[in-house]
Coordinates of N, CA and C in Angstrom, one line a residue:
M13 N 49.8 67.4 84.7 CA 50.3 66.1 85.1 C 51.7 66.2 85.6
G14 N 52.0 65.6 86.8 CA 53.3 65.7 87.4 C 54.3 64.8 86.7
K15 N 55.5 65.0 87.0 CA 56.6 64.2 86.4 C 56.5 62.7 86.8
K16 N 56.1 62.5 88.1 CA 56.0 61.1 88.6 C 54.9 60.4 87.8
S17 N 53.8 61.0 87.5 CA 52.7 60.4 86.8 C 53.1 60.0 85.4
R18 N 53.8 61.0 84.7 CA 54.3 60.7 83.3 C 55.2 59.5 83.3
S19 N 56.1 59.4 84.3 CA 57.1 58.3 84.4 C 56.3 57.0 84.5
K20 N 55.3 57.0 85.4 CA 54.6 55.7 85.6 C 53.9 55.3 84.3
K21 N 53.3 56.3 83.5 CA 52.6 55.9 82.3 C 53.6 55.4 81.2
L22 N 54.8 56.0 81.2 CA 55.8 55.5 80.2 C 56.2 54.1 80.5
A23 N 56.4 53.8 81.8 CA 56.8 52.5 82.2 C 55.7 51.5 81.9
A24 N 54.5 51.8 82.1 CA 53.4 50.9 81.8 C 53.3 50.6 80.3
A25 N 53.6 51.6 79.5 CA 53.5 51.4 78.1 C 54.6 50.5 77.5
N26 N 55.7 50.4 78.3 CA 56.8 49.6 77.8 C 57.2 48.7 79.0
P27 N 56.4 47.7 79.3 CA 56.6 46.9 80.5 C 57.8 45.9 80.3
T28 N 58.2 45.6 79.1 CA 59.3 44.6 78.9 C 60.6 45.3 78.6
Q29 N 60.6 46.6 78.5 CA 61.9 47.4 78.2 C 62.8 47.5 79.4
P30 N 64.0 46.9 79.3 CA 64.9 47.0 80.5 C 65.3 48.4 80.8
P31 N 65.7 48.7 82.0 CA 66.2 50.1 82.3 C 67.5 50.3 81.5
A32 N 67.7 51.5 81.2 CA 68.9 51.9 80.4 C 70.2 51.6 81.3
R33 N 71.2 50.9 80.7 CA 72.4 50.5 81.4 C 73.3 51.7 81.4
R34 N 73.9 51.9 82.5 CA 74.8 53.1 82.6 C 76.1 52.7 81.8
P35 N 76.6 53.7 81.1 CA 77.8 53.4 80.3 C 79.0 52.8 81.0
D36 N 79.2 53.2 82.3 CA 80.4 52.7 83.0 C 80.2 51.2 83.3
T37 N 78.9 50.7 83.5 CA 78.6 49.3 83.7 C 79.0 48.5 82.4
R38 N 78.6 49.1 81.3 CA 78.9 48.4 80.0 C 80.4 48.2 79.8
W39 N 81.1 49.2 80.1 CA 82.6 49.2 80.0 C 83.2 48.2 80.9
R40 N 82.6 48.1 82.1 CA 83.2 47.1 83.1 C 82.9 45.7 82.6
L41 N 81.8 45.5 82.0 CA 81.5 44.1 81.5 C 82.4 43.8 80.4
W42 N 82.6 44.7 79.5 CA 83.5 44.5 78.3 C 84.9 44.2 78.9
G43 N 85.4 45.0 79.8 CA 86.7 44.8 80.4 C 86.9 43.4 81.0
A44 N 85.8 43.0 81.8 CA 85.9 41.7 82.4 C 85.9 40.6 81.4
G45 N 85.2 40.7 80.3 CA 85.2 39.7 79.2 C 86.5 39.6 78.5
A46 N 87.1 40.8 78.3 CA 88.5 40.8 77.7 C 89.5 40.1 78.6
L47 N 89.4 40.4 79.9 CA 90.4 39.8 80.8 C 90.2 38.3 80.8
A48 N 88.9 37.8 80.8 CA 88.7 36.4 80.8 C 89.2 35.7 79.5
I49 N 89.1 36.4 78.4 CA 89.7 35.9 77.1 C 91.2 35.8 77.2
L50 N 91.8 36.8 77.7 CA 93.3 36.8 77.9 C 93.7 35.7 78.8
A51 N 93.0 35.5 79.9 CA 93.4 34.5 80.8 C 93.3 33.1 80.2
L52 N 92.2 32.9 79.4 CA 92.1 31.6 78.7 C 93.2 31.4 77.7
G53 N 93.5 32.5 77.0 CA 94.6 32.4 76.0 C 95.9 32.1 76.7
W54 N 96.2 32.7 77.8 CA 97.5 32.5 78.5 C 97.5 31.1 79.0
G55 N 96.4 30.6 79.6 CA 96.3 29.3 80.1 C 96.6 28.2 79.0
G56 N 96.0 28.5 77.8 CA 96.2 27.6 76.7 C 97.6 27.6 76.2
W57 N 98.2 28.7 76.2 CA 99.6 28.9 75.7 C 100.5 28.2 76.7
S58 N 100.3 28.4 78.0 CA 101.1 27.7 79.0 C 101.0 26.2 79.0
W59 N 99.8 25.7 78.8 CA 99.5 24.3 78.7 C 100.3 23.7 77.4
W60 N 100.2 24.4 76.3 CA 100.9 24.0 75.1 C 102.4 23.9 75.3
Q61 N 102.9 24.9 76.0 CA 104.4 24.9 76.2 C 104.7 23.8 77.1
G62 N 103.9 23.5 78.1 CA 104.2 22.4 79.0 C 104.2 21.1 78.3
Q63 N 103.2 20.9 77.4 CA 103.2 19.7 76.6 C 104.4 19.5 75.7
Q64 N 104.9 20.6 75.2 CA 106.1 20.5 74.3 C 107.3 20.1 75.1
V65 N 107.4 20.7 76.3 CA 108.6 20.3 77.2 C 108.4 18.8 77.6
A66 N 107.2 18.4 78.0 CA 107.0 17.0 78.4 C 107.3 16.1 77.3
N67 N 106.9 16.4 76.1 CA 107.1 15.5 74.9 C 108.6 15.3 74.6
Q68 N 109.4 16.3 75.0 CA 110.9 16.2 74.8 C 111.6 15.4 75.8
F69 N 110.9 15.0 76.9 CA 111.5 14.3 78.0 C 112.3 13.1 77.7
P70 N 111.7 12.1 76.9 CA 112.5 10.9 76.6 C 113.8 11.2 75.8
A71 N 113.8 12.1 74.9 CA 115.0 12.5 74.2 C 116.0 13.0 75.1
L72 N 115.6 13.9 76.1 CA 116.5 14.4 77.0 C 117.1 13.3 77.9
V73 N 116.3 12.4 78.3 CA 116.8 11.3 79.1 C 117.9 10.5 78.4
A74 N 117.7 10.3 77.1 CA 118.7 9.5 76.4 C 120.0 10.3 76.2
A75 N 119.9 11.7 76.0 CA 121.0 12.5 75.8 C 121.8 12.7 77.1
G76 N 121.2 12.6 78.3 CA 121.9 12.9 79.5 C 122.5 11.7 80.3
Q77 N 122.5 10.5 79.7 CA 123.0 9.4 80.5 C 124.4 9.5 81.0
A78 N 125.2 10.1 80.2 CA 126.7 10.2 80.6 C 126.8 11.1 81.8
G79 N 125.9 12.0 82.0 CA 126.0 12.9 83.1 C 125.7 12.2 84.5
L80 N 125.1 11.0 84.4 CA 124.8 10.4 85.7 C 126.0 9.9 86.4
S81 N 127.2 9.9 85.7 CA 128.4 9.5 86.4 C 128.8 10.5 87.5
R82 N 128.1 11.7 87.5 CA 128.4 12.7 88.6 C 127.5 12.5 89.8
V83 N 126.6 11.5 89.8 CA 125.7 11.3 90.9 C 126.5 10.8 92.1
E84 N 126.2 11.4 93.2 CA 126.9 11.0 94.5 C 125.9 10.1 95.2
T85 N 126.5 9.1 96.0 CA 125.8 8.2 96.8 C 126.3 8.3 98.2
P86 N 125.8 9.2 99.0 CA 126.3 9.4 100.4 C 126.0 8.2 101.3
R87 N 126.5 8.2 102.5 CA 126.2 7.1 103.4 C 124.7 7.1 103.7
D88 N 124.1 5.9 103.7 CA 122.6 5.8 104.1 C 122.5 6.1 105.6
E89 N 121.7 7.1 105.9 CA 121.5 7.5 107.3 C 120.3 6.8 108.0
G90 N 119.7 5.8 107.3 CA 118.6 5.1 107.9 C 117.2 5.7 107.5
R91 N 116.1 5.0 108.0 CA 114.8 5.4 107.6 C 113.8 5.6 108.8
G92 N 114.4 5.8 110.0 CA 113.5 5.8 111.2 C 112.7 7.1 111.2
H93 N 111.6 7.0 112.1 CA 110.7 8.1 112.3 C 111.0 8.8 113.6
V94 N 110.8 10.1 113.6 CA 111.0 10.9 114.8 C 109.7 11.7 115.0
G95 N 109.5 12.2 116.2 CA 108.3 12.9 116.6 C 108.1 14.2 115.8
P96 N 106.9 14.6 115.5 CA 106.6 15.8 114.8 C 107.2 17.0 115.5
G97 N 107.9 17.8 114.8 CA 108.5 19.0 115.3 C 110.0 18.8 115.8
Q98 N 110.4 17.5 115.8 CA 111.8 17.3 116.2 C 112.7 17.6 115.1
T99 N 113.9 18.2 115.4 CA 114.9 18.5 114.4 C 115.9 17.4 114.3
V100 N 116.2 17.1 113.1 CA 117.2 16.0 112.8 C 118.5 16.7 112.2
R101 N 119.6 16.3 112.7 CA 120.9 16.8 112.1 C 121.4 15.8 111.1
Y102 N 121.3 16.2 109.8 CA 121.7 15.3 108.8 C 123.2 15.5 108.4
E103 N 123.8 14.4 107.9 CA 125.2 14.5 107.5 C 125.4 15.2 106.2
T104 N 124.4 15.1 105.3 CA 124.5 15.6 104.0 C 123.5 16.8 103.8
D105 N 124.0 17.8 103.1 CA 123.2 19.0 102.9 C 123.0 19.3 101.4
P106 N 121.8 19.2 100.8 CA 120.6 18.8 101.5 C 120.5 17.3 101.8
P107 N 119.7 17.0 102.7 CA 119.6 15.5 103.1 C 119.0 14.7 102.1
N108 N 119.4 13.4 102.0 CA 118.7 12.5 101.1 C 118.5 11.1 101.7
S109 N 118.6 11.0 103.0 CA 118.2 9.8 103.7 C 118.2 10.2 105.2
G110 N 117.8 9.3 106.0 CA 117.8 9.5 107.5 C 116.5 9.6 108.1
P111 N 116.5 9.7 109.5 CA 115.2 9.8 110.2 C 114.4 11.0 109.7
H112 N 113.1 10.9 109.8 CA 112.2 11.9 109.3 C 110.8 11.9 110.0
W113 N 110.1 12.9 109.8 CA 108.7 13.0 110.4 C 107.8 12.0 109.7
T114 N 106.6 11.7 110.3 CA 105.7 10.9 109.7 C 104.9 11.6 108.6
T115 N 105.0 12.9 108.5 CA 104.3 13.6 107.4 C 105.3 13.9 106.3
W116 N 104.8 14.0 105.1 CA 105.7 14.3 104.0 C 105.2 15.4 103.2
V117 N 105.8 15.7 102.0 CA 105.4 16.9 101.2 C 105.0 16.3 99.8
N118 N 103.9 16.7 99.3 CA 103.4 16.2 98.0 C 104.1 16.9 96.9
P119 N 104.1 16.3 95.7 CA 104.7 16.9 94.5 C 104.1 18.3 94.3
G120 N 105.0 19.2 93.8 CA 104.5 20.6 93.5 C 105.7 21.5 93.5
I121 N 105.5 22.8 93.3 CA 106.5 23.8 93.3 C 106.4 24.6 94.6
Y122 N 107.5 24.7 95.4 CA 107.4 25.4 96.7 C 108.4 26.6 96.7
T123 N 107.9 27.8 96.8 CA 108.7 28.9 96.9 C 109.3 29.1 98.3
T124 N 108.7 28.5 99.2 CA 109.2 28.5 100.6 C 109.5 27.0 100.9
A125 N 110.7 26.8 101.4 CA 111.1 25.4 101.6 C 110.4 24.7 102.8
P126 N 109.8 23.5 102.6 CA 109.3 22.8 103.7 C 110.4 22.3 104.6
R127 N 110.1 21.7 105.7 CA 111.1 21.2 106.6 C 111.9 20.0 106.0
N128 N 113.2 19.9 106.3 CA 114.0 18.8 105.8 C 113.4 17.5 106.2
E129 N 112.9 17.4 107.4 CA 112.4 16.2 108.0 C 111.1 15.7 107.2
Q130 N 110.4 16.6 106.5 CA 109.3 16.2 105.7 C 109.8 15.8 104.3
L131 N 110.8 16.6 103.8 CA 111.3 16.3 102.4 C 112.0 15.0 102.3
V132 N 112.7 14.6 103.4 CA 113.3 13.2 103.4 C 112.2 12.1 103.3
H133 N 111.1 12.3 104.0 CA 110.0 11.4 103.9 C 109.5 11.3 102.5
S134 N 109.5 12.5 101.8 CA 109.1 12.5 100.4 C 110.0 11.7 99.5
L135 N 111.3 11.8 99.8 CA 112.3 11.0 99.1 C 112.1 9.5 99.3
E136 N 111.8 9.1 100.6 CA 111.5 7.7 100.9 C 110.4 7.2 100.1
H137 N 109.4 8.1 99.8 CA 108.2 7.7 99.0 C 108.6 7.4 97.6
G138 N 109.8 7.9 97.1 CA 110.2 7.7 95.7 C 110.1 9.0 94.9
H139 N 109.9 10.2 95.6 CA 109.8 11.4 94.9 C 111.2 11.9 94.6
I140 N 111.3 12.8 93.6 CA 112.6 13.6 93.4 C 112.4 15.0 93.9
V141 N 113.3 15.5 94.6 CA 113.3 16.9 95.1 C 114.4 17.7 94.4
I142 N 114.0 18.7 93.7 CA 114.9 19.5 92.9 C 115.0 20.9 93.6
Y143 N 116.2 21.3 94.1 CA 116.3 22.6 94.7 C 116.8 23.6 93.7
Y144 N 116.2 24.8 93.7 CA 116.5 25.8 92.7 C 116.5 27.2 93.5
D145 N 117.0 28.2 92.8 CA 116.9 29.5 93.3 C 116.6 30.5 92.2
Q146 N 117.5 30.8 91.3 CA 117.3 31.6 90.1 C 117.9 31.0 88.9
P147 N 117.3 29.9 88.4 CA 117.9 29.2 87.3 C 117.6 29.8 86.0
G148 N 116.7 30.7 85.9 CA 116.3 31.3 84.6 C 114.9 30.9 84.2
E149 N 114.3 31.7 83.3 CA 112.9 31.5 82.9 C 112.7 30.1 82.2
E150 N 113.6 29.8 81.3 CA 113.5 28.5 80.6 C 113.6 27.3 81.5
A151 N 114.5 27.4 82.4 CA 114.7 26.3 83.4 C 113.4 26.1 84.2
M152 N 112.9 27.3 84.7 CA 111.7 27.2 85.5 C 110.5 26.6 84.7
R153 N 110.4 27.0 83.5 CA 109.3 26.5 82.6 C 109.4 25.0 82.5
T154 N 110.6 24.5 82.4 CA 110.9 23.0 82.3 C 110.5 22.3 83.6
L155 N 111.0 22.9 84.7 CA 110.7 22.3 86.0 C 109.2 22.3 86.3
R156 N 108.5 23.3 85.9 CA 107.0 23.3 86.1 C 106.4 22.2 85.3
A157 N 106.9 22.0 84.0 CA 106.3 20.9 83.2 C 106.5 19.6 83.8
W158 N 107.7 19.4 84.4 CA 108.0 18.1 85.0 C 107.2 17.9 86.2
V159 N 107.0 18.9 87.0 CA 106.2 18.8 88.2 C 104.8 18.5 87.8
D160 N 104.2 19.1 86.8 CA 102.9 18.9 86.4 C 102.7 17.5 85.8
R161 N 103.7 17.0 85.2 CA 103.7 15.6 84.6 C 103.8 14.5 85.6
Y162 N 104.6 14.7 86.7 CA 104.8 13.7 87.7 C 104.2 14.1 89.0
Q163 N 103.0 13.6 89.3 CA 102.3 14.0 90.5 C 101.9 12.7 91.3
G164 N 102.4 11.6 91.0 CA 102.0 10.4 91.7 C 102.4 10.4 93.2
Q165 N 101.7 9.5 93.9 CA 102.0 9.4 95.4 C 103.4 8.8 95.6
W166 N 103.9 8.0 94.7 CA 105.1 7.3 94.9 C 106.2 7.6 93.9
D167 N 105.9 8.5 93.0 CA 106.9 8.8 91.9 C 106.8 10.2 91.4
G168 N 106.6 11.2 92.3 CA 106.4 12.6 91.9 C 107.7 13.4 91.9
V169 N 107.5 14.7 91.5 CA 108.7 15.6 91.4 C 108.3 16.8 92.2
L170 N 109.2 17.3 93.1 CA 109.0 18.5 93.8 C 110.1 19.5 93.4
A171 N 109.8 20.8 93.2 CA 110.8 21.8 93.0 C 110.7 22.8 94.2
V172 N 111.8 22.9 94.9 CA 111.8 23.6 96.2 C 112.8 24.7 96.1
R173 N 112.4 25.9 96.5 CA 113.3 27.1 96.5 C 114.3 27.0 97.6
R174 N 115.6 27.3 97.2 CA 116.7 27.2 98.2 C 117.5 28.5 98.0
E175 N 117.4 29.5 98.8 CA 118.1 30.7 98.5 C 119.6 30.5 98.6
G176 N 120.3 31.3 97.8 CA 121.7 31.2 97.8 C 122.3 30.3 96.7
L177 N 121.5 29.5 96.0 CA 122.0 28.7 94.9 C 122.3 29.5 93.7
G178 N 121.6 30.6 93.5 CA 121.8 31.3 92.2 C 121.3 30.5 91.0
Q179 N 122.2 30.3 90.1 CA 121.9 29.5 88.9 C 122.1 28.0 89.1
R180 N 122.7 27.6 90.2 CA 122.9 26.2 90.5 C 121.6 25.5 90.9
L181 N 121.6 24.2 90.7 CA 120.5 23.3 91.1 C 121.1 22.1 91.8
I182 N 120.3 21.5 92.7 CA 120.7 20.3 93.4 C 119.5 19.3 93.2
L183 N 119.7 18.2 92.7 CA 118.7 17.2 92.5 C 118.9 16.0 93.5
T184 N 117.9 15.6 94.2 CA 118.0 14.6 95.2 C 117.0 13.5 95.0
A185 N 117.4 12.3 95.3 CA 116.5 11.1 95.4 C 116.9 10.4 96.6
W186 N 116.3 9.3 97.0 CA 116.7 8.6 98.2 C 118.1 8.1 98.1
N187 N 119.0 8.7 98.9 CA 120.4 8.3 99.0 C 121.2 8.6 97.7
K188 N 120.7 9.6 97.0 CA 121.3 10.1 95.7 C 121.3 11.6 95.7
I189 N 122.3 12.2 95.1 CA 122.4 13.6 95.0 C 123.2 14.0 93.7
L190 N 122.7 15.0 93.0 CA 123.4 15.5 91.8 C 123.4 17.0 91.9
R191 N 124.6 17.6 91.8 CA 124.8 19.0 91.9 C 125.2 19.6 90.5
L192 N 124.4 20.6 90.0 CA 124.6 21.2 88.7 C 125.0 22.6 88.9
D193 N 126.1 23.1 88.2 CA 126.4 24.5 88.3 C 125.4 25.4 87.6
R194 N 124.7 24.9 86.6 CA 123.6 25.5 86.0 C 122.7 24.5 85.4
F195 N 121.5 24.8 85.1 CA 120.5 23.8 84.7 C 120.9 23.2 83.4
D196 N 121.0 21.9 83.4 CA 121.3 21.0 82.3 C 120.1 20.1 82.1
P197 N 119.2 20.4 81.2 CA 117.9 19.7 81.1 C 118.2 18.2 80.8
A198 N 119.2 17.8 80.0 CA 119.4 16.4 79.7 C 119.8 15.6 80.9
V199 N 120.8 16.1 81.6 CA 121.3 15.4 82.8 C 120.3 15.4 83.9
A200 N 119.6 16.5 84.1 CA 118.5 16.5 85.1 C 117.4 15.5 84.7
A201 N 117.0 15.5 83.5 CA 116.0 14.5 83.0 C 116.4 13.1 83.2
A202 N 117.7 12.8 83.0 CA 118.2 11.4 83.2 C 118.2 11.1 84.6
F203 N 118.5 12.0 85.5 CA 118.4 11.7 87.0 C 117.0 11.5 87.4
V204 N 116.0 12.3 87.0 CA 114.6 12.1 87.3 C 114.1 10.8 86.8
D205 N 114.5 10.4 85.6 CA 114.0 9.2 85.1 C 114.6 7.9 85.8
K206 N 115.8 8.0 86.2 CA 116.5 6.9 86.8 C 116.0 6.6 88.2
Y207 N 115.8 7.6 89.0 CA 115.5 7.4 90.4 C 114.1 7.7 90.8
R208 N 113.3 8.3 90.0 CA 111.9 8.6 90.3 C 111.1 7.3 90.5
G209 N 110.3 7.1 91.6 CA 109.5 6.0 91.8 C 110.3 4.8 92.4
R210 N 111.5 5.0 92.9 CA 112.3 3.9 93.4 C 112.7 4.1 94.8
G211 N 111.9 4.8 95.6 CA 112.1 5.0 97.0 C 112.0 3.7 97.7
P212 N 112.6 3.5 98.9 CA 112.6 2.3 99.6 C 111.2 1.9 100.2
E213 N 110.4 2.9 100.4 CA 109.1 2.6 101.1 C 108.2 1.8 100.2
N214 N 108.1 2.2 98.9 CA 107.2 1.5 98.0 C 107.6 1.7 96.6
P215 N 108.7 1.0 96.1 CA 109.1 1.1 94.8 C 108.0 0.8 93.8
V216 N 107.8 1.7 92.8 CA 106.8 1.4 91.8 C 107.4 1.4 90.4
R217 N 108.7 1.5 90.2 CA 109.3 1.4 88.9 C 110.5 0.5 89.0

């Protein structure tokens, strides 16, 4: 009897027996499962940290009220619209009022800065735009938590990368600006709480 005939008889005798799984396949499955568990664990830990930071927000707001005396109120440059692609020369850097495009930028973290003409429209909506560069891991964790917490169409928070700031941060709202030499969570939270949702296009707070 040939080898092929013996193989067919063995297969017929064990019709429900699955083919032997190659060892490397088993290890790949185990590895994929372990990675999935790690990813879930990291996601849960990140969510928990975000919740902790968000829960501290009211206390930070109360502690940072005195720092609002450093908020600048530049000259209001108006609210007109310009054509898409047109460049606007703003008096203040970064801008916090003035002509802007009809498109805006939604709340989120941006490692590449959108156009000023779009960010100004976001400020008109009532969003807060926070410019950062390398503020440190703890500061970035806090900013991410704030961005995740405030995602509304008229009262959100944007964190926008601005190279050259180093540890400094700049917070902007419509016609308001606050410059920090380094991240001060209390003063920053007080700024976000005071001006978020109070843009001239549709105030919601």
